[in-house]
CSV table of C-alpha atoms (C1' of nucleotides) in Angstrom, one decimal:
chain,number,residue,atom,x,y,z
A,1,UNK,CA,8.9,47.6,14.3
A,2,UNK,CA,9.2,50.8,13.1
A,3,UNK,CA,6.9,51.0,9.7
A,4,UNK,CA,7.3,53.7,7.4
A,5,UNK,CA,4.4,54.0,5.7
A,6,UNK,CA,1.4,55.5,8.0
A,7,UNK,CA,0.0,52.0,9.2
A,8,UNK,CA,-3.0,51.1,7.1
A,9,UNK,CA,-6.0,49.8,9.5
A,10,UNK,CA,-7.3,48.1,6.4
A,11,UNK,CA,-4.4,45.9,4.7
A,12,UNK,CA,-5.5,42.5,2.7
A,13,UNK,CA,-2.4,41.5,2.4
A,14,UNK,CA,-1.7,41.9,6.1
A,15,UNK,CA,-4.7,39.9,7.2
A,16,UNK,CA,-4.1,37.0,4.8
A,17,UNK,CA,-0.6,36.6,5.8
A,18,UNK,CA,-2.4,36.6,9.8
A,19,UNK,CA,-4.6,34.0,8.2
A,20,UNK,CA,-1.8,32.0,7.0
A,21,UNK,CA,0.6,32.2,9.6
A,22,UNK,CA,-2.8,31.0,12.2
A,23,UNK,CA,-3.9,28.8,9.8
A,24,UNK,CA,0.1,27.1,9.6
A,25,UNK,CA,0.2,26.8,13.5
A,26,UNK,CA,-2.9,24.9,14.3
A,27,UNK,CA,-2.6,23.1,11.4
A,28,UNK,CA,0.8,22.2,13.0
A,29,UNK,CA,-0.9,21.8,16.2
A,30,UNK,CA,-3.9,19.8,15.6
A,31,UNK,CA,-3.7,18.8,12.5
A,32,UNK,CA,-6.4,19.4,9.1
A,33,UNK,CA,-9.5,17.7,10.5
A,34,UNK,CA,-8.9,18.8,14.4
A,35,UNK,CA,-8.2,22.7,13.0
A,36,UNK,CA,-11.5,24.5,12.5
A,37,UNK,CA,-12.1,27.9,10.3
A,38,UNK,CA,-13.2,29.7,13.7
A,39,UNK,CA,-9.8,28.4,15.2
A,40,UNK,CA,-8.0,29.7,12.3
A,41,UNK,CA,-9.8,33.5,12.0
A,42,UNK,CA,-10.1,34.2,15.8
A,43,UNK,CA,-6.2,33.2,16.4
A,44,UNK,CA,-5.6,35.8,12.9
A,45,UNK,CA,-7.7,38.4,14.9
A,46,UNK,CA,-10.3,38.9,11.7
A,47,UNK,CA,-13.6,37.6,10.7
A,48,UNK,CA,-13.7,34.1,9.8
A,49,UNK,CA,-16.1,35.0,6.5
A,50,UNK,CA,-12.1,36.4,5.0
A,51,UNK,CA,-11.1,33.3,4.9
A,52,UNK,CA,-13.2,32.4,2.6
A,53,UNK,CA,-13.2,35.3,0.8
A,54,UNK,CA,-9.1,35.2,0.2
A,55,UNK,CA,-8.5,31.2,0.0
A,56,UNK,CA,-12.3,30.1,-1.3
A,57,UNK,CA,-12.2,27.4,1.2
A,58,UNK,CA,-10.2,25.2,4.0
A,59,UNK,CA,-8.8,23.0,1.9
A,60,UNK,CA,-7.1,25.0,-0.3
A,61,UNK,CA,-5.5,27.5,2.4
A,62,UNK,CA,-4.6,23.9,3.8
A,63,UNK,CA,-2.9,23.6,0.5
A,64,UNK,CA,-1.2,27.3,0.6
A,65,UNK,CA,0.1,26.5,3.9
A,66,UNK,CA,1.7,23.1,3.2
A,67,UNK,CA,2.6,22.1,-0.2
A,68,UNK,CA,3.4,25.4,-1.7
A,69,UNK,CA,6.0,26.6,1.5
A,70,UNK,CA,7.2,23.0,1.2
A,71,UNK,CA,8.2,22.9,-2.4
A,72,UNK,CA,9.6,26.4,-2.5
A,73,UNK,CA,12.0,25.5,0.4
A,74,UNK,CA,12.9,22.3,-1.3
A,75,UNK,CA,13.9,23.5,-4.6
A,76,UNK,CA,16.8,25.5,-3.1
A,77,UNK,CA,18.5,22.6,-1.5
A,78,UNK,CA,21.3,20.7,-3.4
A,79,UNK,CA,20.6,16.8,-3.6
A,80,UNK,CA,23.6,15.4,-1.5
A,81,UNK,CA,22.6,18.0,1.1
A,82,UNK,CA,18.4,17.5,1.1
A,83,UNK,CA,18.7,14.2,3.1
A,84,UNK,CA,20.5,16.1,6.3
A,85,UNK,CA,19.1,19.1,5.6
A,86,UNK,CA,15.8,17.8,6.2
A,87,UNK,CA,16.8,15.7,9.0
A,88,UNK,CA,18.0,18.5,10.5
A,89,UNK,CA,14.7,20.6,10.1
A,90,UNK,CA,12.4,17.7,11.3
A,91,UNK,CA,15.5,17.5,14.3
A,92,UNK,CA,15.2,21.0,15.3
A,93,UNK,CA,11.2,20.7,16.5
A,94,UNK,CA,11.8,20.6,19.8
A,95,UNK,CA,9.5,19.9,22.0
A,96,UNK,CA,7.2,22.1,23.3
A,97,UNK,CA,6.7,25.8,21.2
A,98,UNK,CA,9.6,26.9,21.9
A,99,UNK,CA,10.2,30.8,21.5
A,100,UNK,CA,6.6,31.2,19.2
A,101,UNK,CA,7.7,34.8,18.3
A,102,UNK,CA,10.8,35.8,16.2
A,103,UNK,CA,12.2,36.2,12.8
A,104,UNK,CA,13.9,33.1,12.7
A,105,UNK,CA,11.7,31.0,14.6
A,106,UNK,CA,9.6,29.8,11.3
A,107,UNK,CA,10.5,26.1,11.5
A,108,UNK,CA,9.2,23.3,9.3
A,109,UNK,CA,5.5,23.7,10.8
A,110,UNK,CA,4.5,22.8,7.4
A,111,UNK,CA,6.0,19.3,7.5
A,112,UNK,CA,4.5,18.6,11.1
A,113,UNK,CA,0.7,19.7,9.4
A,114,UNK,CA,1.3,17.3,7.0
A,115,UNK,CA,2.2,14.8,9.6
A,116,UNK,CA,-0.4,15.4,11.8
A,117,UNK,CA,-3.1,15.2,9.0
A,118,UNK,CA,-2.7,12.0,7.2
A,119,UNK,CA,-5.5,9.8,6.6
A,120,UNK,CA,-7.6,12.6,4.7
A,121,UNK,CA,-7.7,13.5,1.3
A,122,UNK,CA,-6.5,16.7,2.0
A,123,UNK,CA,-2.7,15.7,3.3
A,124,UNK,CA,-2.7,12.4,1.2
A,125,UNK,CA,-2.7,14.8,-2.1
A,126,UNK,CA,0.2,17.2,-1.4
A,127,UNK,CA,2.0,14.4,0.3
A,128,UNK,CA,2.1,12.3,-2.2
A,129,UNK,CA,3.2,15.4,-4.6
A,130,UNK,CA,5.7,16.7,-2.0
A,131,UNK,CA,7.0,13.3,-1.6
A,132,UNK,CA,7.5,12.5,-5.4
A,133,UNK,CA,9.5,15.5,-5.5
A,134,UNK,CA,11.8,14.9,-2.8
A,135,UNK,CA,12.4,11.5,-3.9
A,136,UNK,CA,13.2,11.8,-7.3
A,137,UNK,CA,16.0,14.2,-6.0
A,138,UNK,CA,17.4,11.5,-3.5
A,139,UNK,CA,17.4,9.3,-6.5
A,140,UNK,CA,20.2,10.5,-8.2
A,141,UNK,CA,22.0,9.8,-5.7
A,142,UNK,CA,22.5,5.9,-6.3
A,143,UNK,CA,23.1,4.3,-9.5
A,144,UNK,CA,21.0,1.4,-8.1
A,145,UNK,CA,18.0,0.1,-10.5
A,146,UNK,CA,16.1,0.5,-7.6
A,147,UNK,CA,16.9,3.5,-7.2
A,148,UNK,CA,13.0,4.7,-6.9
A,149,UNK,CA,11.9,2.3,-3.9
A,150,UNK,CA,15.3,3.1,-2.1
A,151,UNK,CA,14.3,6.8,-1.9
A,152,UNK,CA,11.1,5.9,-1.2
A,153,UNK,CA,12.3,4.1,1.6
A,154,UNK,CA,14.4,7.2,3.0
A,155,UNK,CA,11.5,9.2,2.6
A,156,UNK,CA,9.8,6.6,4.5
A,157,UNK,CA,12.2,7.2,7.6
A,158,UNK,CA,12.0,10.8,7.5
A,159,UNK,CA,8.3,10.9,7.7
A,160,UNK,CA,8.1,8.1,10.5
A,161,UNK,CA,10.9,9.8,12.3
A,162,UNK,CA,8.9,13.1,12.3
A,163,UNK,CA,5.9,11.2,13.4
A,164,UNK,CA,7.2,9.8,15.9
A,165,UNK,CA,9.7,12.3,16.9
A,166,UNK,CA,6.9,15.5,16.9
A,167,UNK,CA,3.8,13.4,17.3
A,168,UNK,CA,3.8,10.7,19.0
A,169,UNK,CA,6.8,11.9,21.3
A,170,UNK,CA,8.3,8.8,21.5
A,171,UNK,CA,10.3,9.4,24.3
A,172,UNK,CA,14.2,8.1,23.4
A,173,UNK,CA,14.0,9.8,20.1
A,174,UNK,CA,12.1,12.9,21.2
A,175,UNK,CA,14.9,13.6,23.5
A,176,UNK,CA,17.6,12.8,21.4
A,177,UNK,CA,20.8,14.8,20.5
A,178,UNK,CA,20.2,15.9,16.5
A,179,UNK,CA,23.7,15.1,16.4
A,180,UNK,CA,23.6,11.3,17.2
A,181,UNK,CA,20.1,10.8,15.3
A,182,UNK,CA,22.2,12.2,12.1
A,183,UNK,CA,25.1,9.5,12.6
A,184,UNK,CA,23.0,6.7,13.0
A,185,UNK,CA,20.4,7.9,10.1
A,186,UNK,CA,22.7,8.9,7.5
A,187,UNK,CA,25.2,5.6,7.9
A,188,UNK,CA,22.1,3.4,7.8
A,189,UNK,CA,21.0,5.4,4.8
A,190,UNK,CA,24.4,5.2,3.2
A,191,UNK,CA,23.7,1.8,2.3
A,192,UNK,CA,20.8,2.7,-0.1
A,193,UNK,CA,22.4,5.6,-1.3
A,194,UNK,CA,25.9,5.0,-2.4
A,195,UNK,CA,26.7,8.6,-3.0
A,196,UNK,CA,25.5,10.2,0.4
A,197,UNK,CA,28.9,12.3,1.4
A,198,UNK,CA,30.4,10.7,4.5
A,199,UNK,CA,30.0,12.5,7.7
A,200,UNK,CA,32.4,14.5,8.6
A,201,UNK,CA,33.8,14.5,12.3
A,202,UNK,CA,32.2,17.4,14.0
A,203,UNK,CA,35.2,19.0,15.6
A,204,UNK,CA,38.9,17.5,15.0
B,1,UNK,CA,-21.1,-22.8,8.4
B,2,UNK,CA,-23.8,-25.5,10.6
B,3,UNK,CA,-23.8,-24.3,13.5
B,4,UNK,CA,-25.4,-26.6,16.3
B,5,UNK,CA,-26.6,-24.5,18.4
B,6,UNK,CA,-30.2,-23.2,16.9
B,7,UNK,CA,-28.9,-20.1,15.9
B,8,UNK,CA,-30.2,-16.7,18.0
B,9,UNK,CA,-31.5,-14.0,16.5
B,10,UNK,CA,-30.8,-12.0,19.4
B,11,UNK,CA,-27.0,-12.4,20.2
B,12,UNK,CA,-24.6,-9.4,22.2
B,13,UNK,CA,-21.8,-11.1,21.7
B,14,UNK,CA,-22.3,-11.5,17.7
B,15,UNK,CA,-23.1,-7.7,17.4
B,16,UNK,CA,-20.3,-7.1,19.4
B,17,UNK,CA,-18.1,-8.8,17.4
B,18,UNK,CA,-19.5,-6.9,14.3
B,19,UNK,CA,-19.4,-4.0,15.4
B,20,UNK,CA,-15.5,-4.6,16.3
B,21,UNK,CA,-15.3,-5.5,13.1
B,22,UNK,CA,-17.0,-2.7,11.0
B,23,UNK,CA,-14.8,-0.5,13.3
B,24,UNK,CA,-11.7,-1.7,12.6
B,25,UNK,CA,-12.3,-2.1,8.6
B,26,UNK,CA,-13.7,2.0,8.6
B,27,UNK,CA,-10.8,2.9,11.3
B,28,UNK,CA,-8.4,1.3,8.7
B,29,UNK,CA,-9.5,3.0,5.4
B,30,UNK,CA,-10.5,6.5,6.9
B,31,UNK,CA,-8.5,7.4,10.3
B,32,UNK,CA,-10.5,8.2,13.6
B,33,UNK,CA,-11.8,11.3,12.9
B,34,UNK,CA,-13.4,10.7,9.6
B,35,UNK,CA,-15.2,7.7,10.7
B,36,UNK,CA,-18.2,8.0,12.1
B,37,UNK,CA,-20.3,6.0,14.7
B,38,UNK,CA,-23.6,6.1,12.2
B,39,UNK,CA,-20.7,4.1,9.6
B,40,UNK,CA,-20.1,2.2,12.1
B,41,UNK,CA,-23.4,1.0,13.0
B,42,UNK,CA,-24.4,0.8,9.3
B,43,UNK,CA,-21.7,-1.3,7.5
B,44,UNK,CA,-22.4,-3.9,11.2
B,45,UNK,CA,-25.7,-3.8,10.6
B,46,UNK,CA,-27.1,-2.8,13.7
B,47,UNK,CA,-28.6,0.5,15.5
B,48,UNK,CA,-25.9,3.2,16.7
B,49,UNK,CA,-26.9,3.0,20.2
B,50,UNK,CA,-25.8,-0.4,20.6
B,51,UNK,CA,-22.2,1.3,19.8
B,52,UNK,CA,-22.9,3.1,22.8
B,53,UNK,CA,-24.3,0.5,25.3
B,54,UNK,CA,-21.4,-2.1,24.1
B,55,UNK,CA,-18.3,0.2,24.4
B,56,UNK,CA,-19.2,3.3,26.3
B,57,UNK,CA,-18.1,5.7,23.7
B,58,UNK,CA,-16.3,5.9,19.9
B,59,UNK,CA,-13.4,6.6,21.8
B,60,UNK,CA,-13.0,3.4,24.0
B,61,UNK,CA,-14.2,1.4,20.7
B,62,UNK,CA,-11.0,2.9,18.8
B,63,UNK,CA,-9.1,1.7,22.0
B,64,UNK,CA,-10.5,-1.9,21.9
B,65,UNK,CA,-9.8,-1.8,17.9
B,66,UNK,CA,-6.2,-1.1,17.8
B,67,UNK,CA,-4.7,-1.3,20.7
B,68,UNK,CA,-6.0,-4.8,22.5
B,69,UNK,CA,-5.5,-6.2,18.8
B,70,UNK,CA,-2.2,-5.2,18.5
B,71,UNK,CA,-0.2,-5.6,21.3
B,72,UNK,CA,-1.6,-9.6,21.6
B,73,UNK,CA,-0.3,-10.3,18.2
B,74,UNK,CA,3.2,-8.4,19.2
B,75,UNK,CA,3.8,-10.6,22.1
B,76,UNK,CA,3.4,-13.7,20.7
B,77,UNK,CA,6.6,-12.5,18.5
B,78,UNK,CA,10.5,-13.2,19.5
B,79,UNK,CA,12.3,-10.4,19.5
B,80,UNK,CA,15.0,-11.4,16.2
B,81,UNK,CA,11.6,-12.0,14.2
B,82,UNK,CA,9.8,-9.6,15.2
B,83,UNK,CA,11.3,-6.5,12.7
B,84,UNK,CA,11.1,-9.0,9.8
B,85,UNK,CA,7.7,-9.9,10.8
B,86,UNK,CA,6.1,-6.6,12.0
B,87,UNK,CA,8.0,-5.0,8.1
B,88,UNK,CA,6.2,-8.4,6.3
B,89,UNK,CA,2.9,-7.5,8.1
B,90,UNK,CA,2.8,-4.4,6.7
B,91,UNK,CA,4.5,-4.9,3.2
B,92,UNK,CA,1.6,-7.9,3.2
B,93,UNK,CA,-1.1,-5.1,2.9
B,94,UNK,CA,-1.0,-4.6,-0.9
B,95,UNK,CA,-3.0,-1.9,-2.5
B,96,UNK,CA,-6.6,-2.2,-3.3
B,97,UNK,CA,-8.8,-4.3,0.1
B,98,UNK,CA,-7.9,-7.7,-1.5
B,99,UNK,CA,-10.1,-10.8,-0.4
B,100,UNK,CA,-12.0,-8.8,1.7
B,101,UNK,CA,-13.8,-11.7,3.1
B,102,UNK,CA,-12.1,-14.8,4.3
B,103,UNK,CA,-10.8,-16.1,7.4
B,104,UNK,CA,-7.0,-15.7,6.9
B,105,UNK,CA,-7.0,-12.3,5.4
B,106,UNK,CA,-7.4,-10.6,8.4
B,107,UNK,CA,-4.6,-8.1,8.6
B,108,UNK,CA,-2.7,-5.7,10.3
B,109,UNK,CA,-5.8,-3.1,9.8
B,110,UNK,CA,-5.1,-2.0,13.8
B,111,UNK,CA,-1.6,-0.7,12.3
B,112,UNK,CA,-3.5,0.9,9.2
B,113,UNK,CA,-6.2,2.5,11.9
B,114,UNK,CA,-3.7,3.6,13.8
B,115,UNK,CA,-1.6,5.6,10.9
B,116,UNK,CA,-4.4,6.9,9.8
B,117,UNK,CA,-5.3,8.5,12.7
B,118,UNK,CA,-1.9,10.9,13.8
B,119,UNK,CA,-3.3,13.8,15.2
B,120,UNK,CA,-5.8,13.6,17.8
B,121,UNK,CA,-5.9,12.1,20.9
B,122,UNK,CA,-6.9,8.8,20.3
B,123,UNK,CA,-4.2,7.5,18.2
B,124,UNK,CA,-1.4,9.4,19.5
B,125,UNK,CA,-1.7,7.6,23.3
B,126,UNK,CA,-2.4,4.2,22.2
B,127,UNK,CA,0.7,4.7,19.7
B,128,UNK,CA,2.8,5.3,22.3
B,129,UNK,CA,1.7,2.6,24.3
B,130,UNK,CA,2.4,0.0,21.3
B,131,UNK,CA,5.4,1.7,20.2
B,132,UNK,CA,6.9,1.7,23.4
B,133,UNK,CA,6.4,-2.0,24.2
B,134,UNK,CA,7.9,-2.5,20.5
B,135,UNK,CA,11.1,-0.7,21.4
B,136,UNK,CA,11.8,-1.9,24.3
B,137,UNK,CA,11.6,-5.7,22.6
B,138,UNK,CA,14.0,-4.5,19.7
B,139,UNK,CA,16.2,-2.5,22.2
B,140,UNK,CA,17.5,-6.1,23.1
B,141,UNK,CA,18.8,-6.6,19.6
B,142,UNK,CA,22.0,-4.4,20.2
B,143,UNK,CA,24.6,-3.6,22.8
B,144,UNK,CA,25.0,0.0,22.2
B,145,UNK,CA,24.2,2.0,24.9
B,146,UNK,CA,22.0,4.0,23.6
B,147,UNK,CA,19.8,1.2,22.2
B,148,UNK,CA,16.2,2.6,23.2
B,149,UNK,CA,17.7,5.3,20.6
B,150,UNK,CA,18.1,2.8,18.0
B,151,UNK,CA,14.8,0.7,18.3
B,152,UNK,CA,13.1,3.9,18.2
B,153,UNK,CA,14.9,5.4,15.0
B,154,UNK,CA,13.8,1.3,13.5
B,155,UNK,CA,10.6,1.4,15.0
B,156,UNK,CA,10.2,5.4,12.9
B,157,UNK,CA,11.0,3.7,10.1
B,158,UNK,CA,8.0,0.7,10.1
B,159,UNK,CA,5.9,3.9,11.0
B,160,UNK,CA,6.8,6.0,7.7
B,161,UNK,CA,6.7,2.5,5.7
B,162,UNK,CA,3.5,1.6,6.8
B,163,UNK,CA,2.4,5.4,6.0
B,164,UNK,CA,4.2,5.8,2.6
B,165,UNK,CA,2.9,2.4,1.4
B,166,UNK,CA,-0.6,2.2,2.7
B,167,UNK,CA,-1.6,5.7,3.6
B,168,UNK,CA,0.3,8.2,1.0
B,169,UNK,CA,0.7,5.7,-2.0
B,170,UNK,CA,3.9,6.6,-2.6
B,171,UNK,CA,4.0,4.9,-6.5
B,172,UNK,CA,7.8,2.8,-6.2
B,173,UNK,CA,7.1,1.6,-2.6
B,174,UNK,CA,3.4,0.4,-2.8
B,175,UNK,CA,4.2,-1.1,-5.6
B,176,UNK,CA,7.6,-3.0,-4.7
B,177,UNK,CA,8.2,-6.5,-4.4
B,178,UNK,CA,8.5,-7.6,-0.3
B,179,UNK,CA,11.0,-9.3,-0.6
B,180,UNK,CA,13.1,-6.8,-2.3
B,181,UNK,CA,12.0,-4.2,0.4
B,182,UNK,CA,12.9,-6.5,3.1
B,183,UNK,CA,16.5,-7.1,1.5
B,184,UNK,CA,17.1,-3.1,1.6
B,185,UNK,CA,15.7,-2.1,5.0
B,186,UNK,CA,16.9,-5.1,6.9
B,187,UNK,CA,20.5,-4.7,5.4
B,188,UNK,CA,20.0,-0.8,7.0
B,189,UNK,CA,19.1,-1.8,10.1
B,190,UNK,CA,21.3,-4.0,11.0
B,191,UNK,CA,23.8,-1.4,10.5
B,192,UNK,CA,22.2,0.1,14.1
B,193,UNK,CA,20.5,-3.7,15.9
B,194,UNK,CA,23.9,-5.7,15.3
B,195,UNK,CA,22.2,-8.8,16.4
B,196,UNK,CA,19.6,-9.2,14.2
B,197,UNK,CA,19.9,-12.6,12.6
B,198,UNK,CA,21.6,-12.4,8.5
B,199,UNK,CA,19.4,-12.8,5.7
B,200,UNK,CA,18.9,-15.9,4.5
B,201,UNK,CA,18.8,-16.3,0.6
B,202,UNK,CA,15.5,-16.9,-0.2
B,203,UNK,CA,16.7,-20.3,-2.7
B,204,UNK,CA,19.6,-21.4,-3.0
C,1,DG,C1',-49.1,-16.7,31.3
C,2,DT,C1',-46.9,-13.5,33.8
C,3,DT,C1',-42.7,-11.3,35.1
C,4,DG,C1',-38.2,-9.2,34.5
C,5,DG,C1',-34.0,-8.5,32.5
C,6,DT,C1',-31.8,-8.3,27.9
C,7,DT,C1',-31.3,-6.8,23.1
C,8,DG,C1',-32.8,-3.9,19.6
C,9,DT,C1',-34.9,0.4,17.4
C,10,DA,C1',-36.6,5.3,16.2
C,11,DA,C1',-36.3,9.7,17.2
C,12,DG,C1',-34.2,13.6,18.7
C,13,DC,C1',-31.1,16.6,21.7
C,14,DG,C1',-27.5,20.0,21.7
C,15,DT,C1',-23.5,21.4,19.5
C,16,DC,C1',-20.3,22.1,16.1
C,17,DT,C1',-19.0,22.2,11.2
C,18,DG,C1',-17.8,24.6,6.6
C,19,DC,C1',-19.6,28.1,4.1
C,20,DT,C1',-22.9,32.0,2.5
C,21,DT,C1',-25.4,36.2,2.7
C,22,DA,C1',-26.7,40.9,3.6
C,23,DC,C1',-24.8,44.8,5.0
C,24,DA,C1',-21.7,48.5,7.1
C,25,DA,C1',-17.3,51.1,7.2
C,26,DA,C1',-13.2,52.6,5.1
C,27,DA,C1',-10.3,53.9,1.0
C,28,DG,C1',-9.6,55.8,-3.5
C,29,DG,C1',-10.7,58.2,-7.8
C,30,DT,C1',-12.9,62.1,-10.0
D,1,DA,C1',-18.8,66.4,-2.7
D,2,DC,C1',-20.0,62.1,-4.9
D,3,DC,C1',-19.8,57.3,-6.3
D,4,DT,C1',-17.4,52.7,-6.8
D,5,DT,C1',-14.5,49.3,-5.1
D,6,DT,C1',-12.3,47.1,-1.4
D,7,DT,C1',-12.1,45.4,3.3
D,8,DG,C1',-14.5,44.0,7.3
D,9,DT,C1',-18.5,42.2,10.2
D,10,DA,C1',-22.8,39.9,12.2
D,11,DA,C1',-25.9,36.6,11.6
D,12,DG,C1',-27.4,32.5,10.0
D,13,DC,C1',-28.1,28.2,7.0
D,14,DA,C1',-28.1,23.3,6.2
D,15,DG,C1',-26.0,19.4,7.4
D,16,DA,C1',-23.2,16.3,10.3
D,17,DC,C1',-21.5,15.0,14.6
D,18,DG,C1',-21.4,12.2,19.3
D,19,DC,C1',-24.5,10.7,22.4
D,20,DT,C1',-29.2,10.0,25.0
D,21,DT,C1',-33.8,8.7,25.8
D,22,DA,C1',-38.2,6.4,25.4
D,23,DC,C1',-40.0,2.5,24.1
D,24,DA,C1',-40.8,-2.0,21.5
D,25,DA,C1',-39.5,-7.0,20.7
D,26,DC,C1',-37.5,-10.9,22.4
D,27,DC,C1',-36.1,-14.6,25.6
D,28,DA,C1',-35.7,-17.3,29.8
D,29,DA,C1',-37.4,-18.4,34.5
D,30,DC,C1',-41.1,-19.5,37.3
DNA sequence: GTTGGTTGTAAGCGTCTGCTTACAAAAGGT
DNA sequence: ACCTTTTGTAAGCAGACGCTTACAACCAAC
């Protein structure tokens, strides 16, 4: 709230965090394709010509958005956790926004963009690098020779549960209790992944 | 090939067919939103504004393409075959278009049209309409009470295979042996749908 | 051979798209 | 004060989009 330096009415940085922080919530929203540079400047507040001046084009604040705030949050996540952990984030969506506002509100919008934006180059390229990432740190956990395709394949679920969870609102899962989703996921998944921790009881 | 009848030139229901065709091929490969109706028109070989007189709009020729397609062929299923058959269908699309011509090799593109396509409108309705009718048929597979839970988290699971494999690439599943897939996500499922029916070795 | 409905085409309408350009207002250094 | 650089804006370009219209070619019935 209360800023200490005197409020700059000119601020770069401030408008292309606006621009990235619009830019992440209709990608979210609508997808790459459905999201268009007006959208992204007039929900920002600024002119639409800054985006191009600070990202040189869609694509790459596309890019900005999703695979760079993907990988960073990645990377801090130990590998026998990263499976829950990012069932958990795809879990928490709700439905509907939400409360939009607030510090800890930032959810995993930059999955759901992803999600909503397959079919073009544009999400097929960080996908595919997000994805390799995430699944060569599943892979450690079996000693399988397989071990690639079986992470692939739980990388498979996680997207199609987030599809269908976020997107096409199926409506048993969409509803679902997090908690329950996680039993069933995890000791499915436990049988590709011999080194998953078991669950533990929620409260003894 | 001889046809009997004196072949017409002038035929609706053969530029119908072609342009049901064309759609469903450019659906497949691009999504909804990258295809457009002059693509259409072109790869059937026929004006755009037939598009128009024949189906109304690009919207209710999406509709025809996947939807009508799909749900047919998913009736005609038992329910005990139909994971095994609706994961083959998909693990059947191998990379690169194949025998693109030929009578047989008509394939699940609807599915492939339908991935492609998260996002907008158009897909996301018809999805659910499909997706539903799927759950509900593998709901029957277990006695769980919450079972619509279950199909849904299976059902996820074709989605992000289809979409890993055909859409993102993902290098270890595209490029994995059916069979071998089958074995590992089959095993995992019956962990939630106890009465699907045990694998049978392939040879004994 | 004329008529009348069907099938096909060429051209274009209005709108939206990503992106560029020309220029003004503010900030900062000297 | 002056000048340069940074930050912002208004206007518009060229192309693509879904869709419509006006009209020609074909075919069957009479």
């Amino acid at each position: 709230m209360s800023a200490d330096r005197p409020e700059r009415r000119r601020d770069a940085a401030a408008t292309r965090r606006a621009l990235v922080d619009a830019a992440a919530a209709l990608f979210a929203d609508r997808g790459y394709e459905r999201t268009t540079v007006r959208d992204i400047a007039a929900r920002a507040g600024v002119n639409q010509a800054l985006l191009f001046r600070y990202f040189g084009s869609k694509q790459l604040l596309f890019n900005e958005v999703t695979a760079i705030a993907g990988l960073r949050r990645m990377r801090e996540t130990p590998p026998e956790e990263l499976l829950e952990t990012a069932l958990r984030g795809l879990l928490a969506t709700g439905p509907g926004p939400a409360s939009e506002v607030g510090e800890g509100a930032r959810r995993d919008r930059a999955l759901e963009a992803f999600l909503r934006s397959t079919g073009g180059d544009a999400a097929t390229r960080t996908g595919r690098l997000l994805g390799q990432e995430y699944a060569a740190v599943l892979a450690t956990l079996t000693d399988a020779d397989d071990a690639a395709l079986r992470s692939d394949l739980i990388l498979a679920w996680l997207l199609g549960i987030g599809l269908t969870r976020n997107v096409v609102r199926q409506e048993a899962l969409a509803g679902a209790d997090p908690e329950e989703v996680c039993d069933l996921v995890l000791r499915a998944a436990r049988t590709m992944l011999e080194k998953l921790p078991p669950r533990q009881e929620p409260e003894p």
